[in-house]
Structures are given as structure tokens and as C-alpha cells.
Amino acid sequence: MGIYVNPGNTAFQKALNGDIYIDKTELIAYTNRRIDKTDCFICVSRPRRFGKSMAADMICAYYSRGCDSARLFRGRKAEVDEAFAEHLNKHHVIRLDIQKFLESERDLDTFIVEIEKAVVGELTETYPECRDIHIGDRLKFVLERLFVQTGQGFVFVVDEWDCVFRVARDRKEIQKDYLDFLRGLFKGSSYVELAYMTGILPIKKYGEHSAINIFREFSMLNPGRIATCFGFTEDEVKGLCEKYGVDYGETQKWYDGYQLGAFHIYNPQAVTELMDSGEFQSYWTGTETYEALKIYIDRNFDGLKEAVSMMLGNGRCKIDPSTFQNDMTTFKTKDDILTLLVHLGYLTFDKENSEVFIPNQEVSLEFLRAVKTGGWDGLAQALSRSENILLNTWKMDGEAVAEVMSVIHNETASLLKYNDENSLTCTVLMAYYGAKAYYMNPIMELPSGKGFADVVYLPRRDADKPALVVELKWNKSAKGAIEQIKEKQYAAWVEGYVGEILLVGIVYDKKRKKHDCVIEKYYV
């Protein structure tokens, strides 16, 4: 048993010993189908705290000849795989945690040499009969000689593969050398039985150095068939809530929202800490990626601030993720920034509609913290006024609603282009930010004409509140906004809904620099 070559199963054993362990060993059935085939290269990218390292420890414990793990997998999901016994502790494994070789920037110039030295050193001990390998030899050449002499291949498990791109963000030459190292290690190598890599970012696109495209990638954008192998599913969280006496509805509001294909996935560490403490709060503060949120949303890209404002109001933003270069420095559009935030776990991606949005209350709090200082021109203050506007809407006090809307307009005037359709929608969403406590996510209609913004709020089942149909218009009349709502026959939006509906028409008169609001009841 070694540190890098044929490691033991201690790390996986500790995971099993934890108070909360959710069986994710079905991942092994997938990796077994890839063993010793041309498509044996797998890269999994997920945000921090999504169980990537635990899965890497599990894979090592299963394949490594350096331990006996039969008892650890007894009764687990992996046992039903027909190839389970065939591969259990039958492979030579090389396990690398790249982060351990990059404790600081001073390691950047030597970490590849240190990796090769450490692994080759253990290989000389594992294969004493192969006398023609020596410390200082290049790793890929040593592995080739061992394969020729013994006929034995290797399972590679590389954790935090993308650490280099986070530590050496601006060191392109270091990134290139690292990609060359990985390409030389894996591409066209007969000794690779399986290569399994994990990280936060997908594999870097870097001109000709995207040549490690031999990997099948499973990301937050494309989770594929292993979507449920990382993070907790709805049913798993419901089971934990029942066991620990925690309200599932509140848990869902705080931590649900990551859409991975057809599944809703929860961040496992947040759920685990909730079950341990019983407190609903954000567990993001203090993580490496927290500061990244403010750094990236403060970028001066056209439409970025509008997109963030819209999403803070529980809205969604369409993006094209195809231009993202899979690093933390190469950005050309707001879509590149928003795609990075998906990979970091600050946004989730609806693949069917190509839309991103803030997944839950926990992450929403981090966005609010990030916009409280600098560059956001009153957005936090505007959001804080939403409870007031919501109460006055229920009271049907149009004058009070109009007054608060004017304050919000003044606070965000330099942030949003007020006569722009997207900005009008942003304003409605910010004004009714507090609706998230009583209503489902807003339904937004695509603008049907210049200056219109339509948003529908349907109440949660446990909230005795009226549905809201809100229309903000520019240089029109408030009564005209109400008539616009009626003409569009909004009853179709709430088909099957029986109860009170409030029609809210808000207008802004540019000449008077004033808002007006009319609120009417409408019954289905």
C-alpha cells in the first residue's frame, strides 16, 4: 500500500464511518463499463463540496490492489453490478491529488517534476524486479516500460485536476506545460486502463492543447448518466429530513435548485451541516469561491448587471455557454461569466431552455452579500424595499406602490436602462423580490412590444395570498396597463387556479419623472 501507487481504503472507510453517508457506489458500475476500452477517460466537474473527493476515494478503495475492500462494499449498490467481483481490488492504481502539490504559487515551477518524482519513487518500490526504472525518469516512459515488461496497466484517479488553473490564473505557460503533461500521460497510452479526473472546471480549451479531448466530460452543464452520483437527490434529502426531524419544505427552499438533467440535486455538505446543526443558513461563507462571486459579477460586461439583478428577483437569464474557455480569466461576454458561475455552483443551468438562475436561498444570500458594496448603485437597498411594496400591493394601495417604485427607480437609475425591456423586467423582479417567501418562481412573458414587462406570481400552496399579474409600462397610463393585462387574457396563465388575482399596472411617465399604479381584483 502506497501514498500514490496502490493506495489503501482508509479515506473511504472514514466516509462510511460518518454520521451521514449516502450510497453513491452505483458510479462504479459506470466506470467498470469503461475499463480497458477506448472510452476509458472520464472527467467529472462539480462545484466544491459536491462529493467529488469522496467519490475518488471510493474508486481507489474499489480498484486498488493495495487493500481488501470487500467488507466496505458489502450491501452497497455497486454489488449488483455483474462486473463487481471481477474488478474488486484487482488493479494497480495511481492516485494524485494535484492540490497537494500546489500549496502555494511558489510550487508552480516545480510541481510537475515533484509529481513525477513521487510516483516514480513508489513505482520502483512496487516493481523491484524492474531494475531499469529510476527516480528522475519521466513518468510516462516508466509506465510504458512497466507495461511492456509486466503486461499490467493502471487505473488513474486524479483529484482537483484543475487546481493549476485556479492557482496559476494568469500563468499561461504553466497551464500549457500542465496540459502537455496530461496529454503525454494519457493520450495514446496503452498502459491506461481507466483515467478518472475530478475538478471544478471542465477541461480547458486551449487551441491545440485541447488535445486531451479524449475525456468524456460530465459537468454542471452536461451531467449525463451519472447526474445522481454527486450531490443528494430529493428522495435522499427527504429521508434525511425524516430521520433528523427537519422540515423538508424549508430545506427545499434553502438548498434545492440545482438542475442536473431531469434531477434536482442538493449540495451534500449544506444538507449534512443542516442535519447536524438544525439551523437554516448559508454554509458558503469562507469557501474559496466566495470572493470569486463578487470579482466576477463586478466585471464590466454589457448586460451582466441586468442579468444579475433579474436573477436576484428570482428571474432567469438566457445564455450561450459554448464560448466559455473553461478557465477563470478568459472572458469575452457576460455569458462567459455566467457559465463560470454555473461551474462554481452560484447558478444552475436549465439545459432545455438555455437559461441560468440562482438555485436557492443559500446562494441568493451570497449574491446579496456580494452586491452590498461597490458598483451596484442601490440594488441592495432596492431589494430591501420589496417587502413594503408587497404589503401595499395586497392592500391594493396603488399610490404607496408607485411611491416605492419611484424610490427603487432612483436607487437603480445608473444601473439599469429604464426604458429598456429587460431593465423594466428587472425592475419588477427587484420590486417584488420579497415575493419568494409566499410565491413560486415568477412566470415571465417575453416582451410583446416596446416598453412592456409582464410577470405573474402564483402563490405557494401553504400561502393564503392572491396571485399577482404585474405589468410595468413606460410613458403610458396605469389604467392602460390594466386594460393591457385584460386584453391579453391572463386567465390562461393561471388555468386551474381558483382564487383571488390582483392585476397590478405600474407606469412611468418620463416627462413627469413619476410612477403611477392601479391595482384591481380579478376572479377566475
PDB file of C-alpha atoms in Angstrom, residues 131-305:
ATOM      1  CA  ARG A 131      15.704  -2.619 -12.493  1.00  0.00           C
ATOM      2  CA  ASP A 132      15.715  -0.208 -15.429  1.00  0.00           C
ATOM      3  CA  ILE A 133      13.438   2.400 -13.810  1.00  0.00           C
ATOM      4  CA  HIS A 134      14.933   5.151 -11.680  1.00  0.00           C
ATOM      5  CA  ILE A 135      13.823   8.258  -9.811  1.00  0.00           C
ATOM      6  CA  GLY A 136      14.281  11.152 -12.210  1.00  0.00           C
ATOM      7  CA  ASP A 137      12.936   9.235 -15.217  1.00  0.00           C
ATOM      8  CA  ARG A 138       9.874  10.723 -16.948  1.00  0.00           C
ATOM      9  CA  LEU A 139       6.713   9.123 -15.590  1.00  0.00           C
ATOM     10  CA  LYS A 140       5.136   8.248 -18.951  1.00  0.00           C
ATOM     11  CA  PHE A 141       8.311   6.414 -20.070  1.00  0.00           C
ATOM     12  CA  VAL A 142       8.471   4.474 -16.807  1.00  0.00           C
ATOM     13  CA  LEU A 143       4.846   3.409 -17.194  1.00  0.00           C
ATOM     14  CA  GLU A 144       5.447   2.333 -20.781  1.00  0.00           C
ATOM     15  CA  ARG A 145       8.420   0.150 -19.730  1.00  0.00           C
ATOM     16  CA  LEU A 146       6.453  -1.394 -16.883  1.00  0.00           C
ATOM     17  CA  PHE A 147       3.566  -2.207 -19.179  1.00  0.00           C
ATOM     18  CA  VAL A 148       5.859  -3.872 -21.725  1.00  0.00           C
ATOM     19  CA  GLN A 149       7.648  -5.915 -19.041  1.00  0.00           C
ATOM     20  CA  THR A 150       4.652  -6.913 -16.899  1.00  0.00           C
ATOM     21  CA  GLY A 151       1.622  -6.560 -19.179  1.00  0.00           C
ATOM     22  CA  GLN A 152      -0.118  -4.711 -16.336  1.00  0.00           C
ATOM     23  CA  GLY A 153      -1.929  -1.425 -16.858  1.00  0.00           C
ATOM     24  CA  PHE A 154      -3.042   1.234 -14.406  1.00  0.00           C
ATOM     25  CA  VAL A 155      -6.179   2.951 -13.154  1.00  0.00           C
ATOM     26  CA  PHE A 156      -5.509   6.676 -12.739  1.00  0.00           C
ATOM     27  CA  VAL A 157      -7.507   8.749 -10.250  1.00  0.00           C
ATOM     28  CA  VAL A 158      -6.687  12.469 -10.446  1.00  0.00           C
ATOM     29  CA  ASP A 159      -8.479  14.721  -7.949  1.00  0.00           C
ATOM     30  CA  GLU A 160      -8.547  18.553  -8.210  1.00  0.00           C
ATOM     31  CA  TRP A 161      -7.201  18.237 -11.755  1.00  0.00           C
ATOM     32  CA  ASP A 162      -7.940  21.931 -12.463  1.00  0.00           C
ATOM     33  CA  CYS A 163      -6.177  23.318  -9.394  1.00  0.00           C
ATOM     34  CA  VAL A 164      -3.465  24.691 -11.692  1.00  0.00           C
ATOM     35  CA  PHE A 165      -5.960  26.943 -13.493  1.00  0.00           C
ATOM     36  CA  ARG A 166      -7.117  28.403 -10.187  1.00  0.00           C
ATOM     37  CA  VAL A 167      -3.673  28.918  -8.628  1.00  0.00           C
ATOM     38  CA  ALA A 168      -1.941  29.998 -11.873  1.00  0.00           C
ATOM     39  CA  ARG A 169      -4.809  32.015 -13.332  1.00  0.00           C
ATOM     40  CA  ASP A 170      -2.556  34.305 -15.336  1.00  0.00           C
ATOM     41  CA  ARG A 171       0.384  31.946 -15.968  1.00  0.00           C
ATOM     42  CA  LYS A 172      -0.435  30.689 -19.456  1.00  0.00           C
ATOM     43  CA  GLU A 173       2.945  28.983 -19.847  1.00  0.00           C
ATOM     44  CA  ILE A 174       2.336  26.950 -16.668  1.00  0.00           C
ATOM     45  CA  GLN A 175      -1.132  25.965 -17.872  1.00  0.00           C
ATOM     46  CA  LYS A 176       0.276  24.909 -21.250  1.00  0.00           C
ATOM     47  CA  ASP A 177       3.025  22.799 -19.636  1.00  0.00           C
ATOM     48  CA  TYR A 178       0.457  21.113 -17.405  1.00  0.00           C
ATOM     49  CA  LEU A 179      -1.864  20.290 -20.310  1.00  0.00           C
ATOM     50  CA  ASP A 180       1.136  18.910 -22.211  1.00  0.00           C
ATOM     51  CA  PHE A 181       1.960  16.750 -19.195  1.00  0.00           C
ATOM     52  CA  LEU A 182      -1.581  15.324 -19.035  1.00  0.00           C
ATOM     53  CA  ARG A 183      -1.730  14.807 -22.786  1.00  0.00           C
ATOM     54  CA  GLY A 184       1.583  12.961 -22.753  1.00  0.00           C
ATOM     55  CA  LEU A 185       0.495  10.860 -19.792  1.00  0.00           C
ATOM     56  CA  PHE A 186      -2.849   9.743 -21.218  1.00  0.00           C
ATOM     57  CA  LYS A 187      -3.237  10.231 -24.962  1.00  0.00           C
ATOM     58  CA  GLY A 188      -2.435   7.078 -26.943  1.00  0.00           C
ATOM     59  CA  SER A 189      -1.040   5.271 -23.867  1.00  0.00           C
ATOM     60  CA  SER A 190      -1.558   1.500 -23.782  1.00  0.00           C
ATOM     61  CA  TYR A 191      -0.999   1.346 -20.024  1.00  0.00           C
ATOM     62  CA  VAL A 192      -4.184   3.313 -19.216  1.00  0.00           C
ATOM     63  CA  GLU A 193      -7.000   1.006 -18.116  1.00  0.00           C
ATOM     64  CA  LEU A 194      -9.086   3.860 -16.712  1.00  0.00           C
ATOM     65  CA  ALA A 195      -8.430   7.567 -16.189  1.00  0.00           C
ATOM     66  CA  TYR A 196     -10.835   9.288 -13.812  1.00  0.00           C
ATOM     67  CA  MET A 197     -10.366  13.024 -13.137  1.00  0.00           C
ATOM     68  CA  THR A 198     -12.360  15.443 -10.982  1.00  0.00           C
ATOM     69  CA  GLY A 199     -12.344  19.218 -10.635  1.00  0.00           C
ATOM     70  CA  ILE A 200     -14.475  22.337 -10.521  1.00  0.00           C
ATOM     71  CA  LEU A 201     -13.833  23.302 -14.145  1.00  0.00           C
ATOM     72  CA  PRO A 202     -14.276  21.197 -17.287  1.00  0.00           C
ATOM     73  CA  ILE A 203     -11.157  20.509 -19.334  1.00  0.00           C
ATOM     74  CA  LYS A 204      -9.504  23.692 -20.539  1.00  0.00           C
ATOM     75  CA  LYS A 205      -9.987  24.770 -24.158  1.00  0.00           C
ATOM     76  CA  TYR A 206      -6.580  25.965 -25.255  1.00  0.00           C
ATOM     77  CA  GLY A 207      -6.070  25.836 -29.003  1.00  0.00           C
ATOM     78  CA  GLU A 208      -4.159  22.737 -29.996  1.00  0.00           C
ATOM     79  CA  HIS A 209      -3.813  21.901 -26.328  1.00  0.00           C
ATOM     80  CA  SER A 210      -7.448  20.927 -26.151  1.00  0.00           C
ATOM     81  CA  ALA A 211      -5.960  17.691 -27.477  1.00  0.00           C
ATOM     82  CA  ILE A 212      -6.867  15.944 -24.211  1.00  0.00           C
ATOM     83  CA  ASN A 213     -10.369  15.810 -25.651  1.00  0.00           C
ATOM     84  CA  ILE A 214     -10.183  12.040 -25.201  1.00  0.00           C
ATOM     85  CA  PHE A 215     -12.103  12.573 -21.951  1.00  0.00           C
ATOM     86  CA  ARG A 216     -15.848  12.067 -21.657  1.00  0.00           C
ATOM     87  CA  GLU A 217     -16.929  15.061 -19.588  1.00  0.00           C
ATOM     88  CA  PHE A 218     -19.714  15.180 -17.011  1.00  0.00           C
ATOM     89  CA  SER A 219     -20.290  18.751 -15.859  1.00  0.00           C
ATOM     90  CA  MET A 220     -22.952  21.008 -14.363  1.00  0.00           C
ATOM     91  CA  LEU A 221     -23.953  21.780 -17.952  1.00  0.00           C
ATOM     92  CA  ASN A 222     -23.940  18.159 -19.148  1.00  0.00           C
ATOM     93  CA  PRO A 223     -24.293  15.755 -16.181  1.00  0.00           C
ATOM     94  CA  GLY A 224     -25.045  12.722 -18.352  1.00  0.00           C
ATOM     95  CA  ARG A 225     -25.898   9.357 -16.861  1.00  0.00           C
ATOM     96  CA  ILE A 226     -24.058   9.922 -13.593  1.00  0.00           C
ATOM     97  CA  ALA A 227     -26.032  13.023 -12.524  1.00  0.00           C
ATOM     98  CA  THR A 228     -27.230  11.428  -9.270  1.00  0.00           C
ATOM     99  CA  CYS A 229     -23.780  10.108  -8.293  1.00  0.00           C
ATOM    100  CA  PHE A 230     -22.755  13.533  -6.934  1.00  0.00           C
ATOM    101  CA  GLY A 231     -24.845  15.542  -4.508  1.00  0.00           C
ATOM    102  CA  PHE A 232     -28.041  14.411  -2.789  1.00  0.00           C
ATOM    103  CA  THR A 233     -31.280  13.706  -4.649  1.00  0.00           C
ATOM    104  CA  GLU A 234     -34.733  14.857  -3.489  1.00  0.00           C
ATOM    105  CA  ASP A 235     -35.614  11.419  -2.143  1.00  0.00           C
ATOM    106  CA  GLU A 236     -32.311  11.161  -0.264  1.00  0.00           C
ATOM    107  CA  VAL A 237     -32.862  14.568   1.351  1.00  0.00           C
ATOM    108  CA  LYS A 238     -36.449  13.703   2.258  1.00  0.00           C
ATOM    109  CA  GLY A 239     -35.157  10.588   4.013  1.00  0.00           C
ATOM    110  CA  LEU A 240     -32.591  12.598   5.977  1.00  0.00           C
ATOM    111  CA  CYS A 241     -35.186  15.202   6.962  1.00  0.00           C
ATOM    112  CA  GLU A 242     -37.473  12.475   8.285  1.00  0.00           C
ATOM    113  CA  LYS A 243     -34.614  10.840  10.196  1.00  0.00           C
ATOM    114  CA  TYR A 244     -33.375  14.076  11.793  1.00  0.00           C
ATOM    115  CA  GLY A 245     -36.754  15.765  12.272  1.00  0.00           C
ATOM    116  CA  VAL A 246     -36.053  18.638   9.879  1.00  0.00           C
ATOM    117  CA  ASP A 247     -38.789  20.349   7.862  1.00  0.00           C
ATOM    118  CA  TYR A 248     -38.376  19.268   4.233  1.00  0.00           C
ATOM    119  CA  GLY A 249     -40.289  22.206   2.763  1.00  0.00           C
ATOM    120  CA  GLU A 250     -37.908  24.676   4.398  1.00  0.00           C
ATOM    121  CA  THR A 251     -34.928  22.537   3.389  1.00  0.00           C
ATOM    122  CA  GLN A 252     -36.142  22.582  -0.191  1.00  0.00           C
ATOM    123  CA  LYS A 253     -36.434  26.384  -0.181  1.00  0.00           C
ATOM    124  CA  TRP A 254     -32.940  26.833   1.235  1.00  0.00           C
ATOM    125  CA  TYR A 255     -30.901  24.202  -0.599  1.00  0.00           C
ATOM    126  CA  ASP A 256     -32.781  22.744  -3.586  1.00  0.00           C
ATOM    127  CA  GLY A 257     -32.481  24.083  -7.104  1.00  0.00           C
ATOM    128  CA  TYR A 258     -29.503  22.566  -8.910  1.00  0.00           C
ATOM    129  CA  GLN A 259     -30.946  21.165 -12.124  1.00  0.00           C
ATOM    130  CA  LEU A 260     -28.858  18.306 -13.477  1.00  0.00           C
ATOM    131  CA  GLY A 261     -30.786  16.857 -16.354  1.00  0.00           C
ATOM    132  CA  ALA A 262     -34.102  15.548 -15.037  1.00  0.00           C
ATOM    133  CA  PHE A 263     -32.924  15.670 -11.415  1.00  0.00           C
ATOM    134  CA  HIS A 264     -32.946  18.246  -8.645  1.00  0.00           C
ATOM    135  CA  ILE A 265     -29.683  17.909  -6.740  1.00  0.00           C
ATOM    136  CA  TYR A 266     -28.763  19.318  -3.328  1.00  0.00           C
ATOM    137  CA  ASN A 267     -25.300  20.356  -2.184  1.00  0.00           C
ATOM    138  CA  PRO A 268     -24.393  17.481   0.174  1.00  0.00           C
ATOM    139  CA  GLN A 269     -22.286  19.484   2.604  1.00  0.00           C
ATOM    140  CA  ALA A 270     -25.003  22.084   3.137  1.00  0.00           C
ATOM    141  CA  VAL A 271     -27.559  19.353   3.830  1.00  0.00           C
ATOM    142  CA  THR A 272     -25.165  17.482   6.113  1.00  0.00           C
ATOM    143  CA  GLU A 273     -24.413  20.609   8.136  1.00  0.00           C
ATOM    144  CA  LEU A 274     -28.138  21.380   8.370  1.00  0.00           C
ATOM    145  CA  MET A 275     -28.857  17.907   9.753  1.00  0.00           C
ATOM    146  CA  ASP A 276     -26.024  18.322  12.255  1.00  0.00           C
ATOM    147  CA  SER A 277     -26.893  21.843  13.443  1.00  0.00           C
ATOM    148  CA  GLY A 278     -30.614  22.066  12.705  1.00  0.00           C
ATOM    149  CA  GLU A 279     -30.064  25.665  11.531  1.00  0.00           C
ATOM    150  CA  PHE A 280     -31.132  27.008   8.147  1.00  0.00           C
ATOM    151  CA  GLN A 281     -28.383  29.325   6.958  1.00  0.00           C
ATOM    152  CA  SER A 282     -25.806  29.777   4.218  1.00  0.00           C
ATOM    153  CA  TYR A 283     -22.823  27.473   4.535  1.00  0.00           C
ATOM    154  CA  TRP A 284     -20.979  29.085   1.628  1.00  0.00           C
ATOM    155  CA  THR A 285     -19.172  31.847   3.502  1.00  0.00           C
ATOM    156  CA  GLY A 286     -15.464  31.148   3.831  1.00  0.00           C
ATOM    157  CA  THR A 287     -15.151  28.852   0.827  1.00  0.00           C
ATOM    158  CA  GLU A 288     -12.528  29.576  -1.812  1.00  0.00           C
ATOM    159  CA  THR A 289     -15.120  30.541  -4.396  1.00  0.00           C
ATOM    160  CA  TYR A 290     -16.940  33.168  -2.285  1.00  0.00           C
ATOM    161  CA  GLU A 291     -14.655  36.047  -3.225  1.00  0.00           C
ATOM    162  CA  ALA A 292     -14.859  34.919  -6.846  1.00  0.00           C
ATOM    163  CA  LEU A 293     -18.554  35.780  -6.928  1.00  0.00           C
ATOM    164  CA  LYS A 294     -18.004  39.489  -6.293  1.00  0.00           C
ATOM    165  CA  ILE A 295     -14.931  39.603  -8.529  1.00  0.00           C
ATOM    166  CA  TYR A 296     -16.805  38.162 -11.486  1.00  0.00           C
ATOM    167  CA  ILE A 297     -20.195  39.865 -11.223  1.00  0.00           C
ATOM    168  CA  ASP A 298     -18.419  43.230 -10.948  1.00  0.00           C
ATOM    169  CA  ARG A 299     -16.959  42.748 -14.451  1.00  0.00           C
ATOM    170  CA  ASN A 300     -17.903  45.489 -16.890  1.00  0.00           C
ATOM    171  CA  PHE A 301     -19.775  43.424 -19.490  1.00  0.00           C
ATOM    172  CA  ASP A 302     -22.857  44.830 -21.156  1.00  0.00           C
ATOM    173  CA  GLY A 303     -25.995  43.258 -19.709  1.00  0.00           C
ATOM    174  CA  LEU A 304     -24.241  41.487 -16.806  1.00  0.00           C
ATOM    175  CA  LYS A 305     -25.655  43.699 -14.055  1.00  0.00           C
TER     176      LYS A 305
END
